[in-house]
Every structure is written in structure tokens, then in C-alpha cells.
Coordinates of C-alpha atoms in Angstrom, one line a residue:
M1 CA 95.4 81.4 117.4
E2 CA 92.1 81.1 115.5
Y3 CA 89.1 83.2 116.4
I4 CA 85.5 83.0 115.1
I5 CA 83.9 86.4 114.8
G6 CA 80.2 86.8 113.8
I7 CA 77.2 89.0 113.7
S8 CA 73.7 87.7 113.3
R9 CA 71.0 90.2 114.3
Q10 CA 71.8 93.0 111.9
N11 CA 71.9 93.3 108.2
I12 CA 75.7 93.8 108.1
A13 CA 78.2 92.1 105.9
L14 CA 81.0 91.5 108.3
H15 CA 83.7 90.0 106.1
P16 CA 84.3 93.1 103.9
L17 CA 84.1 95.4 106.9
V18 CA 86.9 93.5 108.6
E19 CA 88.9 92.8 105.5
H20 CA 89.0 96.5 104.4
R21 CA 90.4 97.4 107.8
L22 CA 93.1 94.8 108.1
P23 CA 96.6 96.5 108.3
Q24 CA 98.4 95.9 104.9
Q25 CA 101.5 94.7 106.7
S26 CA 99.6 92.1 108.6
I27 CA 98.1 90.8 105.4
L28 CA 101.5 90.7 103.7
N29 CA 103.3 88.8 106.5
G30 CA 100.3 86.6 107.2
S31 CA 100.0 87.6 110.9
M32 CA 96.2 88.3 110.4
Q33 CA 94.4 86.0 107.9
I34 CA 90.7 85.4 107.2
K35 CA 90.5 81.7 106.6
K36 CA 86.9 81.2 105.7
E37 CA 83.4 82.7 106.0
A38 CA 80.0 81.1 106.7
D39 CA 76.6 82.7 107.7
N40 CA 78.2 86.0 108.4
Y41 CA 80.8 84.5 110.6
I42 CA 84.5 84.6 109.8
W43 CA 87.4 82.4 110.9
I44 CA 90.5 84.5 111.4
E45 CA 94.0 83.4 112.2
L46 CA 96.1 85.6 114.4
C47 CA 99.8 85.2 115.3
G48 CA 99.7 86.5 118.8
P49 CA 98.3 89.0 121.4
A50 CA 99.4 92.0 119.4
Q51 CA 97.1 90.9 116.5
V52 CA 94.3 90.2 119.0
L53 CA 94.5 93.9 120.1
A54 CA 94.6 95.0 116.5
L55 CA 91.5 93.0 115.6
A56 CA 89.7 94.3 118.7
E57 CA 90.4 97.9 117.5
I58 CA 89.0 96.9 114.1
L59 CA 85.8 95.5 115.6
A60 CA 85.4 98.6 117.8
D61 CA 85.6 100.7 114.7
I62 CA 82.9 98.6 113.0
I63 CA 80.7 98.9 116.1
I64 CA 81.0 102.7 116.2
E65 CA 80.8 103.4 112.5
T66 CA 78.4 100.8 111.4
M67 CA 76.4 99.0 114.2
Q68 CA 75.8 102.3 116.0
I69 CA 74.2 103.7 112.8
K70 CA 72.0 100.6 112.4
F71 CA 71.0 100.7 116.1
L72 CA 70.0 104.4 116.0
M73 CA 68.1 104.1 112.7
H74 CA 66.2 101.1 114.1
E75 CA 65.3 103.1 117.2
I76 CA 64.2 106.1 115.1
R77 CA 61.9 104.0 112.9
F78 CA 60.4 101.6 115.4
S79 CA 60.7 103.2 118.9
Y80 CA 59.6 106.7 117.7
G81 CA 57.6 105.8 114.6
I82 CA 59.4 108.4 112.3
T83 CA 58.5 107.3 108.8
S84 CA 59.8 110.1 106.6
E85 CA 63.2 109.3 105.2
R86 CA 64.2 112.9 105.3
E87 CA 63.3 113.2 109.0
Q88 CA 65.0 109.9 109.8
C89 CA 68.2 111.2 108.2
E90 CA 67.9 114.5 110.0
L91 CA 67.5 112.8 113.4
L92 CA 70.3 110.3 112.7
I93 CA 72.8 112.9 111.6
E94 CA 72.1 115.2 114.6
T95 CA 72.3 112.3 117.0
V96 CA 75.6 111.0 115.6
K97 CA 77.0 114.5 115.5
R98 CA 76.3 115.0 119.2
L99 CA 77.6 111.5 120.2
W100 CA 80.8 111.9 118.3
K101 CA 81.5 115.4 119.7
Q102 CA 80.5 114.8 123.3
E103 CA 84.1 114.5 124.5
G104 CA 85.6 116.9 122.0
K105 CA 87.5 116.2 118.8
S106 CA 89.3 113.1 120.3
G107 CA 86.1 111.8 122.0
I108 CA 85.2 109.4 119.2
E109 CA 88.7 107.9 119.3
R110 CA 88.5 107.4 123.1
Q111 CA 85.2 105.7 122.7
K112 CA 86.6 103.3 120.1
A113 CA 89.7 102.7 122.3
E114 CA 87.5 101.8 125.3
I115 CA 85.3 99.5 123.3
G116 CA 88.4 97.9 121.8
R117 CA 89.8 97.2 125.3
R118 CA 86.5 95.5 126.3
I119 CA 86.6 93.3 123.2
A120 CA 90.3 92.5 123.6
K121 CA 89.7 91.5 127.2
Y122 CA 86.9 89.1 126.2
M123 CA 89.0 87.6 123.4
L124 CA 92.2 87.1 125.5
E125 CA 90.5 86.0 128.7
E126 CA 87.2 84.4 127.9
S127 CA 86.6 82.9 124.5
H128 CA 87.8 82.5 120.9
L129 CA 84.2 82.7 119.7
L130 CA 82.9 86.3 119.6
S131 CA 79.5 87.5 118.7
L132 CA 79.4 91.3 118.0
D133 CA 75.7 91.2 118.9
G134 CA 76.6 89.9 122.3
I135 CA 79.3 92.5 122.8
F136 CA 76.9 95.1 121.7
R137 CA 74.0 94.1 123.9
F138 CA 75.7 92.9 127.1
R139 CA 79.1 94.6 127.3
M140 CA 78.2 98.0 126.0
Q141 CA 75.0 98.8 128.0
D142 CA 76.5 102.0 129.3
Y143 CA 77.1 103.1 125.7
L144 CA 73.6 102.0 124.5
A145 CA 72.0 104.0 127.4
C146 CA 74.0 107.1 126.3
W147 CA 73.0 106.6 122.7
Q148 CA 69.4 106.2 123.6
A149 CA 69.4 109.2 125.9
T150 CA 71.0 111.4 123.2
L151 CA 68.5 110.2 120.6
E152 CA 65.6 110.9 123.0
Q153 CA 66.8 114.5 123.4
V154 CA 67.2 115.0 119.7
V155 CA 63.8 113.5 119.0
Q156 CA 62.1 115.7 121.7
E157 CA 63.7 118.8 120.3
F158 CA 62.7 117.8 116.8
I159 CA 59.0 117.3 117.9
L160 CA 59.0 120.6 119.6
R161 CA 60.3 122.4 116.5
R162 CA 57.7 120.7 114.4
E163 CA 54.9 121.7 116.8
Q164 CA 56.2 125.2 116.8
K165 CA 56.2 125.3 113.0
E166 CA 52.6 124.1 113.0
F167 CA 51.6 126.7 115.6
I168 CA 53.2 129.5 113.7
K169 CA 51.4 128.4 110.6
L170 CA 48.1 128.5 112.5
L171 CA 48.8 132.0 113.9
R172 CA 49.8 133.2 110.4
Y173 CA 46.5 131.9 109.1
L174 CA 44.5 133.6 111.8
V175 CA 46.3 136.9 111.1
S176 CA 45.7 136.6 107.3
M177 CA 41.9 136.1 108.0
K178 CA 41.6 139.2 110.2
D179 CA 41.0 142.7 109.2
P180 CA 43.8 144.9 110.6
G181 CA 42.8 146.4 114.0
A182 CA 45.4 149.2 113.6
E183 CA 47.5 150.7 110.9
F184 CA 50.7 151.0 113.0
V185 CA 52.1 149.9 116.4
C186 CA 55.5 150.5 117.9
I187 CA 56.7 147.9 120.4
R188 CA 59.0 148.8 123.2
L189 CA 60.3 147.0 126.3
E190 CA 59.3 149.1 129.3
A191 CA 59.7 148.0 132.9
G192 CA 60.2 144.4 131.9
E193 CA 57.0 144.1 129.7
Y194 CA 56.5 144.7 126.0
V195 CA 54.3 147.7 125.5
M196 CA 52.5 148.7 122.2
R197 CA 52.1 152.3 121.3
D198 CA 50.3 154.0 118.3
C199 CA 51.9 156.4 115.8
R200 CA 51.4 159.3 118.4
G201 CA 53.1 157.4 121.1
R202 CA 50.0 156.6 123.1
E203 CA 49.9 153.2 124.8
I204 CA 47.5 150.7 123.3
C205 CA 45.5 149.1 126.1
F206 CA 43.7 145.7 126.0
E207 CA 41.0 144.2 128.1
E208 CA 42.1 142.5 131.3
Y209 CA 43.0 138.9 130.7
I210 CA 44.0 136.2 133.2
W211 CA 47.2 134.7 131.8
E212 CA 48.6 131.3 132.7
E213 CA 51.1 131.4 135.5
D214 CA 53.9 130.2 133.2
S215 CA 53.1 132.7 130.4
T216 CA 56.0 134.9 129.3
R217 CA 56.1 138.5 128.2
E218 CA 56.8 137.1 124.7
D219 CA 53.6 134.9 124.8
R220 CA 51.6 137.9 125.9
L221 CA 53.0 140.1 123.2
V222 CA 52.3 137.6 120.4
S223 CA 48.8 137.0 121.7
R224 CA 48.0 140.7 121.7
L225 CA 49.5 141.3 118.3
V226 CA 47.5 138.4 116.8
E227 CA 44.4 139.9 118.4
L228 CA 45.1 143.4 117.0
S229 CA 46.7 142.3 113.7
P230 CA 48.3 145.6 112.8
E231 CA 49.4 146.5 109.3
V232 CA 52.8 147.7 110.4
I233 CA 54.7 146.5 113.5
Q234 CA 57.7 148.6 114.3
L235 CA 60.2 147.2 116.8
D236 CA 61.9 149.9 118.9
D237 CA 65.2 148.6 120.2
I238 CA 64.1 145.0 120.6
Q239 CA 67.2 142.9 121.2
D240 CA 65.6 139.5 121.4
E241 CA 66.5 138.1 117.9
V242 CA 64.4 134.9 118.5
L243 CA 61.3 137.0 119.1
V244 CA 62.1 139.2 116.1
Q245 CA 62.3 136.2 113.9
L246 CA 59.1 134.7 115.3
L247 CA 57.2 137.9 114.6
R248 CA 58.5 138.0 111.1
E249 CA 57.3 134.5 110.5
I250 CA 53.8 135.2 111.8
F251 CA 53.3 138.7 110.5
I252 CA 55.0 138.3 107.1
G253 CA 56.0 141.6 105.5
R254 CA 54.6 143.7 108.4
V255 CA 57.5 143.8 110.8
R256 CA 60.2 146.4 110.6
R257 CA 62.9 147.8 112.8
K258 CA 63.9 151.4 113.4
P259 CA 66.4 152.6 110.8
E260 CA 69.3 152.5 113.2
Q261 CA 68.5 148.9 114.0
I262 CA 68.5 147.7 110.4
G263 CA 71.4 145.2 109.8
Q264 CA 71.9 144.6 113.5

């Protein structure tokens, strides 16, 4: 049985990708032979249905390990306009990591097996001419939707982190430009709200302010600290490590924890 396999829309050299994946035994006994190549199409001779299934598995492997990467990188560049190569690689790696681990350690193998079954069904029941572009676009729409949704989530998280970094830089600049409004403050969580006290334990009060409905106690604390810009900020049994790290990034060198909390 002769099959013609090709790919036209992506800059992928199909012949070496297939050739390097052919089982050695099939090459030796001639049950799977690449006869010729032209315009990124290959003519391959197969002895029977077993070899068709084997070739379908090879093509599924190429789709997951090569075409998926090309597809995601194209989306990152042109759908999201990410131009930095470092950021492109960061987004690609995180997206692929999530996709390949979605179903546990064996998830990627199950994905390849399912795609291989779809390819084999097409080859055995419909045509001896197979375009990987067509399989990719028309018989894997559920996979493409999943890949796009995962990439969207990764990109949104990336943008949020980038905006947070820019906001922290702005707050750090504002703090550096202000004269300290206090030498020392101690922060405690009291009755569900962060409270600031001076070195004598007296609560530091601020002018009444109408906060946004969705503001959090962390938002209110950071805002008040930026306003006061104290020289030393002592955290008294504050367990929120995300908040602790945020304060350290904004008030560089000014944040400390009580001695018994050091190393926690």
C-alpha cells in the first residue's frame, strides 16, 4: 500500500522527521519504505494495516512534538504580539509544560495515542493521500481549542505579572522620593485588619478614606505604608508570605520580622 503524506503550511521538513522515527526492524525488512520526496511530500510504501497504525503513531508524535510547538509560537507572535524572544520562549515553555502535564505523567502519551487513532482511521477508511495540515486544522479542533485556551491563560498570567512588576517599581520610586513619615512602625493583624503601631504600641491613625469596594486589607496596608513611608517596618506574626515578599520589594531594606519569625 502506498501513501502520500505531506505538509505545506508550516516550515517543517517532513522527510527527516518521519525517517528518524521509523522502527529499525521495519526498515530492515522493508515493511515501511520511503520511496521518494517532492515539495515536502513523501511517498511511503507500507506492507499492511499494522504498518499503517505504526505510521499513524509516528505522525501523531510529529504533530505533538513539532507542529504543536510551531502553532503555539505563531499564536504567541502574531495573536498576542509578543516580540521579545525571551518572553516568547518563557510563554511557550510554560504552555507546553501545562499541556503535557494536564492528564498526569501519561497524559502526553494518551494524547498521541488518540491523535494516532484519528490519523489511522482516516488512512484506512478514507484516503491514501494525507495532509498533516488538514488533519491538524479539521480533525483536531478540540485539541487546538484546548491549546489556545491554555496559551490564553498563560499569557494573561504573564501580563498580570508584568503589570505587577511595573506597579511595584512605581511604588518603590514613590517611596524613595518621600521623606520618612515615621522612624518605626509595627504591623499586626487585629480583628481581620492590618493595624500599624508606633514604637510605644500606639495605633497610627490615618485620615478617613473611601476605599473601592473590592479593595483588600493588603491593598489598604500597602497604600498606607507608601503614604507614611517609614524607615523601619516590623512585621509582628504576619503569616502571609506573599504580602511579606511584596513589602520587601517595595520597601527595600526596611522590612524586618520579629526575631522569633526570622527563618520562618
